[in-house]
mmCIF file of C-alpha atoms and ligand atoms in Angstrom:
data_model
loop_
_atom_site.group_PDB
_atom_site.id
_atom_site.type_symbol
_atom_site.label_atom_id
_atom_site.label_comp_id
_atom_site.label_asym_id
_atom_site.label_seq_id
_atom_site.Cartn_x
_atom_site.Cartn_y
_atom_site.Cartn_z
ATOM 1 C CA UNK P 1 193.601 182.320 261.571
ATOM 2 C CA UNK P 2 196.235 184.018 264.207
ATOM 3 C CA UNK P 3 198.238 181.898 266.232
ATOM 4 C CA UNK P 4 195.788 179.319 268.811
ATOM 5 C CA UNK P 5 197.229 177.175 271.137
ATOM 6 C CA UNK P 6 195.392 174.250 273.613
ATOM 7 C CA UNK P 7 196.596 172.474 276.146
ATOM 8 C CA UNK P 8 195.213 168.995 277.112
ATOM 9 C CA UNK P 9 195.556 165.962 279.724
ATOM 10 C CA UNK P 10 195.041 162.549 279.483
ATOM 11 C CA UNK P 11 194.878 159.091 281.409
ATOM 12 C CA UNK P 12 195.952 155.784 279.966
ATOM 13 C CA UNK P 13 193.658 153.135 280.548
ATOM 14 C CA UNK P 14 193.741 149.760 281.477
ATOM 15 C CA UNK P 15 191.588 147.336 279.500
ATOM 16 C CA UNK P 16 189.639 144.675 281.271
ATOM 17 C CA UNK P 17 188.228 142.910 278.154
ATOM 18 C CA UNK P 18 190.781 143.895 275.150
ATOM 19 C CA UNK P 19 190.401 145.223 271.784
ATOM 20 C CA UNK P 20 192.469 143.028 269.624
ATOM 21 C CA UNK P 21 192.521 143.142 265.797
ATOM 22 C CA UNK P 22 190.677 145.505 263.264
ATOM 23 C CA UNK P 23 187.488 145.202 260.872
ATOM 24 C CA UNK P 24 189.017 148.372 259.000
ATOM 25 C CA UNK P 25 192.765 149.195 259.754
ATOM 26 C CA UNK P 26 193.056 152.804 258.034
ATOM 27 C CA UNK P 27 190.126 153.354 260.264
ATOM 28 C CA UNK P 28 191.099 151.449 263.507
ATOM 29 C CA UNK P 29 187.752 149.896 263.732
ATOM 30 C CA UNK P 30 187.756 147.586 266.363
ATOM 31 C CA UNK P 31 187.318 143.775 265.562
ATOM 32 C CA UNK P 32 185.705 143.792 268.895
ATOM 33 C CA UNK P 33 184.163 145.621 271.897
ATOM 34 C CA UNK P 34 185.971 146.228 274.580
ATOM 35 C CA UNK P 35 186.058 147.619 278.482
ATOM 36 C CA UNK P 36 188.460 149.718 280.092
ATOM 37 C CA UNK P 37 189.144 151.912 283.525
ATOM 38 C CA UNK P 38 190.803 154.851 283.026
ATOM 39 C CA UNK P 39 194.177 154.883 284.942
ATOM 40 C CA UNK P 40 194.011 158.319 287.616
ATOM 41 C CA UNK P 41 197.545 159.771 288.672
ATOM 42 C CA UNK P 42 199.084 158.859 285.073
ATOM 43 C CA UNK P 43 198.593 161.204 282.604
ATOM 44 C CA UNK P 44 200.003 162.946 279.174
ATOM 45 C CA UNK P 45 199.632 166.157 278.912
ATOM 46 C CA UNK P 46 200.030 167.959 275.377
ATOM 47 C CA UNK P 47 199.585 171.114 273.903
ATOM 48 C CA UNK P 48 198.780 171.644 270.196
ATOM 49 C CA UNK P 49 200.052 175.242 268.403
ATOM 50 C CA UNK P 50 198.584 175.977 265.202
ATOM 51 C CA UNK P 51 200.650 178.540 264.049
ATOM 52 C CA UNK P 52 200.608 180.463 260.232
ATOM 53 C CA UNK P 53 204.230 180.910 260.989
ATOM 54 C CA UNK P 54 205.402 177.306 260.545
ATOM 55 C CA UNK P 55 205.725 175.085 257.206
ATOM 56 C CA UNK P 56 205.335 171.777 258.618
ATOM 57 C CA UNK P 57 204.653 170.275 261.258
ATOM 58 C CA UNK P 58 206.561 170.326 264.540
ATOM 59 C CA UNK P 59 206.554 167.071 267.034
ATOM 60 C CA UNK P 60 208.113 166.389 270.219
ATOM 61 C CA UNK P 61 207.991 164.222 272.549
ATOM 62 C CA UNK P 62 209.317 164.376 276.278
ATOM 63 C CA UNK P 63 211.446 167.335 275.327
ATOM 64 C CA UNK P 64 213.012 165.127 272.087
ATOM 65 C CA UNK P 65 212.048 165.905 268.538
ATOM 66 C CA UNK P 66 209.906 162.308 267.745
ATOM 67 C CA UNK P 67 211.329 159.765 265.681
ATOM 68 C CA UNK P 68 209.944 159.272 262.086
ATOM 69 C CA UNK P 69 207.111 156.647 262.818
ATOM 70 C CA UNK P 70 205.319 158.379 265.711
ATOM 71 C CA UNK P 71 206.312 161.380 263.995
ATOM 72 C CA UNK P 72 203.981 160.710 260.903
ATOM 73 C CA UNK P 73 201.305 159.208 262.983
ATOM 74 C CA UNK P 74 200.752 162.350 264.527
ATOM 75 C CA UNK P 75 200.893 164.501 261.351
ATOM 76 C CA UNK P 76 197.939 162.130 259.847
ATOM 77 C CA UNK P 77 195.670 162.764 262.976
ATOM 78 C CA UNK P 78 196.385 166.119 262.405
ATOM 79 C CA UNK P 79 195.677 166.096 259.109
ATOM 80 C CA UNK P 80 191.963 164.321 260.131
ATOM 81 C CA UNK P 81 191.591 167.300 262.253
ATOM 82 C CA UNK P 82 192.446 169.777 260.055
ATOM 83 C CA UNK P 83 189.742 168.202 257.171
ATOM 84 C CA UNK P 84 187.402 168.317 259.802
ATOM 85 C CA UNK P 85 188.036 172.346 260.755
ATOM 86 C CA UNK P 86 188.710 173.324 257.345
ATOM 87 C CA UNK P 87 192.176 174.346 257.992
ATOM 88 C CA UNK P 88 195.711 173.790 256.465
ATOM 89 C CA UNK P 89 197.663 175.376 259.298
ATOM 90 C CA UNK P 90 200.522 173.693 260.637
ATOM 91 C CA UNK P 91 201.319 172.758 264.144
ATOM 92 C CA UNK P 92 203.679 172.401 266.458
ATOM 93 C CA UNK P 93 202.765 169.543 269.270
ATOM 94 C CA UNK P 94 204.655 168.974 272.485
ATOM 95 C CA UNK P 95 203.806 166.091 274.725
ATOM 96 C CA UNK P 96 204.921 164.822 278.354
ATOM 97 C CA UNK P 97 204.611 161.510 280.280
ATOM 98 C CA UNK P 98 204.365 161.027 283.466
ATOM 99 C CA UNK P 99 205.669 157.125 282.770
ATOM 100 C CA UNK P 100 207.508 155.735 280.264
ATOM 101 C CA UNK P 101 206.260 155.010 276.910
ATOM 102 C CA UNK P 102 205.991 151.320 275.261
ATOM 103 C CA UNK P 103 205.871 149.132 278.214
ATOM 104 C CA UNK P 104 202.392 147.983 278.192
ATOM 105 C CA UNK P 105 201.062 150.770 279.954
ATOM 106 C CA UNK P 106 199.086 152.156 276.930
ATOM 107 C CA UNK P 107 200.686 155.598 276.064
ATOM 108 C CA UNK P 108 198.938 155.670 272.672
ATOM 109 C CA UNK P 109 196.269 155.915 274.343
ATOM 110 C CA UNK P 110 196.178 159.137 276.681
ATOM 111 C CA UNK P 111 198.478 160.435 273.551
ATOM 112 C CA UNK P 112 196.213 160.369 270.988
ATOM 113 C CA UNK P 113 193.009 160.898 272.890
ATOM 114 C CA UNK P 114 195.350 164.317 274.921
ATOM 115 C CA UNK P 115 196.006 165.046 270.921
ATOM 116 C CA UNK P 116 192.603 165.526 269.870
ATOM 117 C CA UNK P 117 191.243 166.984 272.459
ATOM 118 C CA UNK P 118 193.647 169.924 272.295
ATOM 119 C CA UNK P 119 194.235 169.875 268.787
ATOM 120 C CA UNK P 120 190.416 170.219 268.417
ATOM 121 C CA UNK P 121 190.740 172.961 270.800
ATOM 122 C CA UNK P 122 193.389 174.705 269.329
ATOM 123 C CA UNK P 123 191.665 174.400 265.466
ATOM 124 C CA UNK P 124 188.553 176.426 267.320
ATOM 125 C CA UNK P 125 186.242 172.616 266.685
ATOM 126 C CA UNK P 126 183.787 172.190 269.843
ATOM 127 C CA UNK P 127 182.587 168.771 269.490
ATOM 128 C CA UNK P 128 180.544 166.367 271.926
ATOM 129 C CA UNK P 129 182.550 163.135 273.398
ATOM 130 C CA UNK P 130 181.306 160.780 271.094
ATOM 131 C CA UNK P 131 182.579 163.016 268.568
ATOM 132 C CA UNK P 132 186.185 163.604 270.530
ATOM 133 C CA UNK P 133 186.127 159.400 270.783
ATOM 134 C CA UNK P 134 185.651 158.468 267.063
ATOM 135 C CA UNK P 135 188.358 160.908 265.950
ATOM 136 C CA UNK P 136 190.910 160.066 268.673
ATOM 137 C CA UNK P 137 189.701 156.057 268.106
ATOM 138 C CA UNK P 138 191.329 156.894 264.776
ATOM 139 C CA UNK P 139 194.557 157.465 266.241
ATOM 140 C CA UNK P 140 195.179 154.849 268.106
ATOM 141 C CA UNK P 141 192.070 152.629 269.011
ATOM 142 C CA UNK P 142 192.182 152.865 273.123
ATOM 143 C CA UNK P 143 192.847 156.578 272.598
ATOM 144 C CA UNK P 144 188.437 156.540 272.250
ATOM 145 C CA UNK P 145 188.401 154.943 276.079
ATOM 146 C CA UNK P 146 190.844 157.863 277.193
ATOM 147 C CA UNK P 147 188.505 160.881 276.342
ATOM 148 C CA UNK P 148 185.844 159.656 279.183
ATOM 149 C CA UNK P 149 186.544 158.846 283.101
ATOM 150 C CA UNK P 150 186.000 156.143 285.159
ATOM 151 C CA UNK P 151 184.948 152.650 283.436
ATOM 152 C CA UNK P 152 184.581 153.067 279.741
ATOM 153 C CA UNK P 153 183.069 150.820 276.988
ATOM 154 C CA UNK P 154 184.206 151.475 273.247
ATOM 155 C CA UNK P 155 181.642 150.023 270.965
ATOM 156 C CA UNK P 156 182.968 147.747 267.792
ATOM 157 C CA UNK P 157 181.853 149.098 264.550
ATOM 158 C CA UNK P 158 180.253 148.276 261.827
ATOM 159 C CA UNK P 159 181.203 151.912 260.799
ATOM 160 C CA UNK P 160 183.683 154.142 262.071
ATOM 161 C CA UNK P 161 180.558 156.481 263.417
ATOM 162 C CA UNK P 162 178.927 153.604 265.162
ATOM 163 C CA UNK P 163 182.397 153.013 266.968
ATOM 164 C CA UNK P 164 182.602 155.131 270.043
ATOM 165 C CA UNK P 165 183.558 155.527 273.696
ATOM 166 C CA UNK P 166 180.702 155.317 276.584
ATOM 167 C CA UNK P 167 181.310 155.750 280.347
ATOM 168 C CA UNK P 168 180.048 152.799 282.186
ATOM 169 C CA UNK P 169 179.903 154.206 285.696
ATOM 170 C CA UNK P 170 182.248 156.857 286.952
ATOM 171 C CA UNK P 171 185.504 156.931 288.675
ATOM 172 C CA UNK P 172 184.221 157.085 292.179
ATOM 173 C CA UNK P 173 181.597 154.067 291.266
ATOM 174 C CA UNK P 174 183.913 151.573 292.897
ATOM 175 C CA UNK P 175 187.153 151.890 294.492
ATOM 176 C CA UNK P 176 189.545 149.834 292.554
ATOM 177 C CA UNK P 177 193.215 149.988 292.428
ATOM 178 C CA UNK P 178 195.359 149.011 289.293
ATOM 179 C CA UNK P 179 198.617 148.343 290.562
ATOM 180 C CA UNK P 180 200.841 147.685 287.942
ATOM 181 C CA UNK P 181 204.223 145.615 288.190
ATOM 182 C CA UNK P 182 206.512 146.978 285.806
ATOM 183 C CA UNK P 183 208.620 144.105 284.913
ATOM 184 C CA UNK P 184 210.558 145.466 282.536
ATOM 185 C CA UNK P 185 210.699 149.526 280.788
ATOM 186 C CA UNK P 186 212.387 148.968 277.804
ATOM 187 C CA UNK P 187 210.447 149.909 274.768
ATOM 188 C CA UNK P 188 208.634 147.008 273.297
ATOM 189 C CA UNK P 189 209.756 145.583 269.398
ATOM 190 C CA UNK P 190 206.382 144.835 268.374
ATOM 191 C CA UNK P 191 203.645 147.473 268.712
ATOM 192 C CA UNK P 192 200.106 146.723 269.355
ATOM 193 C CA UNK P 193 199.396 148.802 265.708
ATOM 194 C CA UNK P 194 201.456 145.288 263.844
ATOM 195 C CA UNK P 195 199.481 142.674 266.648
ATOM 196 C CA UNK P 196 196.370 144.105 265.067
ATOM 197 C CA UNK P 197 197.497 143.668 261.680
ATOM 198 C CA UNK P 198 197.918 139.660 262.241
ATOM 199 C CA UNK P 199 195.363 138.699 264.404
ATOM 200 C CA UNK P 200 193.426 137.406 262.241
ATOM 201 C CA UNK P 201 196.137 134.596 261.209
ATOM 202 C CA UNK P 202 194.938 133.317 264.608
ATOM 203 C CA UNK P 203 192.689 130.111 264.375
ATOM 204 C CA UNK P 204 191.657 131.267 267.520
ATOM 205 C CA UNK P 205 190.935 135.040 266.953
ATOM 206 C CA UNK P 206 187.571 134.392 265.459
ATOM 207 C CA UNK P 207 186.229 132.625 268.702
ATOM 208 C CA UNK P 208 187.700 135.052 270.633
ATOM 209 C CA UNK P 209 185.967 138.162 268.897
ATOM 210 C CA UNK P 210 182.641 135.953 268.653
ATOM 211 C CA UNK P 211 182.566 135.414 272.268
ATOM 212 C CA UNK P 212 183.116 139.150 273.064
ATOM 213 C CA UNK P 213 179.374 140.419 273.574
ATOM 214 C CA UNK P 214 179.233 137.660 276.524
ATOM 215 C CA UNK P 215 182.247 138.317 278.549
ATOM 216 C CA UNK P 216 181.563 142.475 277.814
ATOM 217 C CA UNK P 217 177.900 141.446 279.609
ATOM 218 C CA UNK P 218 179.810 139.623 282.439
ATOM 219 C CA UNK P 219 182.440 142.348 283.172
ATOM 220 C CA UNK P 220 179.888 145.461 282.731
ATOM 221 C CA UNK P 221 177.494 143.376 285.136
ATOM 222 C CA UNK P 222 180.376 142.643 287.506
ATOM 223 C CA UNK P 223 181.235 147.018 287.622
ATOM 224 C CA UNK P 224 177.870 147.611 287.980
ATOM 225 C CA UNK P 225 177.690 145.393 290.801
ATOM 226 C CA UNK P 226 181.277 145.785 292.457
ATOM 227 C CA UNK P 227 181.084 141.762 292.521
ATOM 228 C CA UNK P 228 185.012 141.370 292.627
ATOM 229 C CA UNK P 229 185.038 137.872 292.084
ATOM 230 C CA UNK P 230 182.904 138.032 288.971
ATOM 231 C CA UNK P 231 185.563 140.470 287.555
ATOM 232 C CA UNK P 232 188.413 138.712 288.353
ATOM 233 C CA UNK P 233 187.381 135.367 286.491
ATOM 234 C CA UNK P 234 186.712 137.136 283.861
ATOM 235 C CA UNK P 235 189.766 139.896 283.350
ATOM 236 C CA UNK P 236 191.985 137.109 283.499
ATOM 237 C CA UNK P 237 189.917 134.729 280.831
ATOM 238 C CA UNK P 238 189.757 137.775 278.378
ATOM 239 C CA UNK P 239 193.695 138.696 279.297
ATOM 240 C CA UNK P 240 194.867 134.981 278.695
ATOM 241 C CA UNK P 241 192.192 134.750 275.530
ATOM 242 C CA UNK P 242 194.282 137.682 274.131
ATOM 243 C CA UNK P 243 197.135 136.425 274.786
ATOM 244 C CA UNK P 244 196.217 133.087 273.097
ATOM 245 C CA UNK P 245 195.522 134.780 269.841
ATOM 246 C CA UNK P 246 198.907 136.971 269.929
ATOM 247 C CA UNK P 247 200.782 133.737 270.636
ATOM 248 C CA UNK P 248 199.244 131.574 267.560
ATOM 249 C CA UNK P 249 199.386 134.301 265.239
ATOM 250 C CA UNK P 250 202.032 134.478 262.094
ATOM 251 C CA UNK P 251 203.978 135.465 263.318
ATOM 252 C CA UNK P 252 203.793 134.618 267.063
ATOM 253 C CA UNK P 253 203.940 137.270 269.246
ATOM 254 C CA UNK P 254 205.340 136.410 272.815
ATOM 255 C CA UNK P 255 205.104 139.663 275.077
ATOM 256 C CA UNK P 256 205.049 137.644 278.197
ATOM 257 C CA UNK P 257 208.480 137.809 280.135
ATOM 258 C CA UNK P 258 208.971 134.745 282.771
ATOM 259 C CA UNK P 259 208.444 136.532 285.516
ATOM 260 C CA UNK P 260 204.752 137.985 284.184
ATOM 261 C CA UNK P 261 203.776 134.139 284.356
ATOM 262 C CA UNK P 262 205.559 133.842 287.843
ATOM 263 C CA UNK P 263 203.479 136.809 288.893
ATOM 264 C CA UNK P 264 200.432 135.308 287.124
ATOM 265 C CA UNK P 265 200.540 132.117 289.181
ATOM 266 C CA UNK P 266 201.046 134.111 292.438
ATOM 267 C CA UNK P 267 198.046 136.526 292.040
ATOM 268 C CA UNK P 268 196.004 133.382 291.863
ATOM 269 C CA UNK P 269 196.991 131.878 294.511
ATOM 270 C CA UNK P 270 196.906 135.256 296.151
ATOM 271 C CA UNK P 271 193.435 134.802 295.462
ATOM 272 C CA UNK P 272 192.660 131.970 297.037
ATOM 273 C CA UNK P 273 194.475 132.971 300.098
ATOM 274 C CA UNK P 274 191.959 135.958 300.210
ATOM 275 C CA UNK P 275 193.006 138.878 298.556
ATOM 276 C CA UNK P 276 190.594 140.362 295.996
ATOM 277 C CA UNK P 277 193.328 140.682 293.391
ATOM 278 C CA UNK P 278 193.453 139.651 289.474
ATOM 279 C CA UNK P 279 195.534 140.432 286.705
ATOM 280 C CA UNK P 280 195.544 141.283 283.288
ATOM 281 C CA UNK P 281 198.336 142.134 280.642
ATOM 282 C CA UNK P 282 198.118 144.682 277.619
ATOM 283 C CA UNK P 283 200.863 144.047 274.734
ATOM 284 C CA UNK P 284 203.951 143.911 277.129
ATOM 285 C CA UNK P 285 205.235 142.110 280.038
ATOM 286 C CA UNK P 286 204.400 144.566 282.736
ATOM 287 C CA UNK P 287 201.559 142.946 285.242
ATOM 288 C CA UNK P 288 198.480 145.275 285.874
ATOM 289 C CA UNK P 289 197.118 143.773 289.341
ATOM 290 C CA UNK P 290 193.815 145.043 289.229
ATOM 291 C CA UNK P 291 192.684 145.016 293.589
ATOM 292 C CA UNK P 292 190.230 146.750 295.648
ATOM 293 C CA UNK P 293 190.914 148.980 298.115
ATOM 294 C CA UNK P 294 191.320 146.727 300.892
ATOM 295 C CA UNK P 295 193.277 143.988 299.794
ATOM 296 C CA UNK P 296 196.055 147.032 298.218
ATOM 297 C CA UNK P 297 198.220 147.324 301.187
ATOM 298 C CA UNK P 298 199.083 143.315 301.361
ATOM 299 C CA UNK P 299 199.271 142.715 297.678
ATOM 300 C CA UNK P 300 201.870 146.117 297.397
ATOM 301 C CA UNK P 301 203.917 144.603 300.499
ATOM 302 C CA UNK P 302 203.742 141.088 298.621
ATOM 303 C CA UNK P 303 204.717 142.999 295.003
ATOM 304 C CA UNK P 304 207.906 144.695 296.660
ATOM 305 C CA UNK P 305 209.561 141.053 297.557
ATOM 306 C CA UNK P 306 209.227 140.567 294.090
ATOM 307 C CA UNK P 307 212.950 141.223 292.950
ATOM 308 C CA UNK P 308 212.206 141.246 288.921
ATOM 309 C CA UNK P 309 209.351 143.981 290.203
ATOM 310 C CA UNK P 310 211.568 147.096 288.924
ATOM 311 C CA UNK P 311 208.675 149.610 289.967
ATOM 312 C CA UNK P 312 205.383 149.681 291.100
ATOM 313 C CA UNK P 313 202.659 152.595 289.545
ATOM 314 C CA UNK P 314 199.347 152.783 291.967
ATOM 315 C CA UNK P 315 196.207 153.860 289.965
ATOM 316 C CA UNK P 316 192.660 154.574 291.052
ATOM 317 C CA UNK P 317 189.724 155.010 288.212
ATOM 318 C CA UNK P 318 190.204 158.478 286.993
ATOM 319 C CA UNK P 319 188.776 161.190 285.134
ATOM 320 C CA UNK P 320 188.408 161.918 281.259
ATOM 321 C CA UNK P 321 190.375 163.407 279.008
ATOM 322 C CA UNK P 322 190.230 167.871 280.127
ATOM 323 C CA UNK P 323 191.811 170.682 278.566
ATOM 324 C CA UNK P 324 193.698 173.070 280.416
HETATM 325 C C1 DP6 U 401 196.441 145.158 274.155
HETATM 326 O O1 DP6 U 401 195.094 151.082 271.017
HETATM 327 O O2 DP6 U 401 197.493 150.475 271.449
HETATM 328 O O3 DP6 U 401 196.220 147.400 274.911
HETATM 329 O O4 DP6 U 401 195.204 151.426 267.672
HETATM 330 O O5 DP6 U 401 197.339 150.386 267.000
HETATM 331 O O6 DP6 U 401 197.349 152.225 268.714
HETATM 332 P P1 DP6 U 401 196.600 151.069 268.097
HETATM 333 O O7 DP6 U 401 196.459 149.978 269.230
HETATM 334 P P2 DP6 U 401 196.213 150.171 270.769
HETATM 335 O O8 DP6 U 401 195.775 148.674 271.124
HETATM 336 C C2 DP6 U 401 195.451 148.337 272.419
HETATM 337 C C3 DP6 U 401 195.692 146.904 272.621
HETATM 338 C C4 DP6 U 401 195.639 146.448 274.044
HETATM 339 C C5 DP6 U 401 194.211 146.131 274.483
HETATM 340 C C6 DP6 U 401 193.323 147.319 274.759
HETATM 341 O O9 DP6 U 401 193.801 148.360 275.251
HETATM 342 O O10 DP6 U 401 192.111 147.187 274.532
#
């Protein structure tokens, strides 16, 4: 095979009811389903080189050669990909984002799902989106949610091919806003790949993932619907019921700063001043305040008083995962 290069983009997404913990961890299948809205006007964009020229494979990140971990992360996806083609050539990957990595604004995902859709590219595979989701899933697990636009529902197993990515209504369905408070950009100690590890030393994980079907019914319902305060109630249970689990784990994990609870309280009684605002937190401090369209101008003005609000990032549903 000559030289073939691909160049892909990617969204992050924002998860409304979380994915937290594994059934298989080699596989990243989800302990549970979960519900996402893929984040417009962020993006990663990557391109994959396979090239007979090298002898291993080349990563970089940003315009800096990765570090080891992230490094070998994306030489096993690779590797998936290359079973998949039938190839052993090695690649060189470069990848750029538009906002910093490891702050709770999920870079794994719109990396890993930007990865496989131009590595997959590049290695000549032309495979359908449920296809693209289960291999990027494998990557990192929101990675599936990436590859499609607009609100997005990743399936729990029980096998890796029953675990895939399914667009719930598309970006221009309803026009929500995530604006997202970033509290604090330093890159997080504890990944989300370790929370998953340990969340099921939670005694409350196992409620949490067997109450999932009925708060995925209540959310998709709510979308389908645009009935705002239907979505609020229940973003912020499933954000706080995440956050339960990470906190009684064993290890606890604590990714809440004191200003994300400040902010917390405020949204809600934001709320019930009015505004159609709620929030909901991935694994890091940084406040997603998830608003519609009307209520964005007076919940940004609010936001900017906020002096431990370092930044602001405005996102509207976007599009899936495109090469280009
Ligand atoms: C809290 O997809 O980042 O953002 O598969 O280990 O890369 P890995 O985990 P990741 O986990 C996401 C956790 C979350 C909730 C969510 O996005 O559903």
């Amino acid at each position: 095979m000559a030289k073939k290069t691909a160049t892909a983009i990617s969204h992050p997404n924002i998860a409304l009811i979380k994915y937290w913990g594994n059934l298989d961890h080699g596989f990243r299948i989800p302990a549970n389903s979960s519900l996402s809205m893929t984040l417009g006007g962020l993006e990663t964009r990557t391109t994959v080189s396979f090239d007979p020229d090298l002898d291993r494979d080349e990563f970089e990140l940003d315009d800096h050669k990765a570090e080891p971990l992230a490094f070998d992360r994306v030489v096993s996806h690779l590797d998936k990909i290359r079973a998949i083609a039938g190839i052993q050539i090695r690649a060189s990957v470069q990848s750029h984002n538009s906002f910093p990595a490891g702050t709770g604004i999920a870079s794994s995902a719109s990396g890993f799902s930007a990865l496989t859709i131009a590595a997959c590219a590049a290695a000549n595979l032309s495979l359908p989106p449920k296809q693209l989701s289960i291999i990027a899933r494998q990557g990192s697990g929101s990675a599936a949610r990436s590859i499609l636009g607009g609100f997005v529902e990743l399936y729990s197993g029980p096998t890796s091919d029953d675990s895939y990515a399914v667009q719930v209504a598309p970006p221009e369905h309803w026009d929500l806003l995530d604006l997202i408070a970033v509290i604090s950009s330093t890159h997080k100690e504890k990944g989300s790949s370790y929370g998953h590890d340990i969340a099921h030393t939670s005694p409350l994980q196992a409620a949490r993932v067997e109450d999932t079907p009925r708060r995925m019914d209540v959310c998709r319902s709510a979308i389908l619907e645009g009935d705002f305060p239907a979505l609020a109630q229940i973003v912020e249970l499933d954000s706080n019921m995440m956050h339960a689990v990470m906190q009684t784990s064993t290890p606890p994990l604590i990714y809440l700063d004191p200003a994300s609870i400040d902010l917390m309280k405020k949204i809600e009684i934001w709320r019930h001043e009015g505004l159609q605002v709620c929030y909901t937190l991935d694994a890091g401090p940084n406040v997603h305040c998830i608003c519609t369209r009307s209520s964005a101008p007076e919940v940004l003005n609010r936001l900017r008083e906020i002096t431990q609000v370092l930044h602001i990032y405005e996102s509207k549903p976007g599009e899936g995962a495109v090469l280009r």
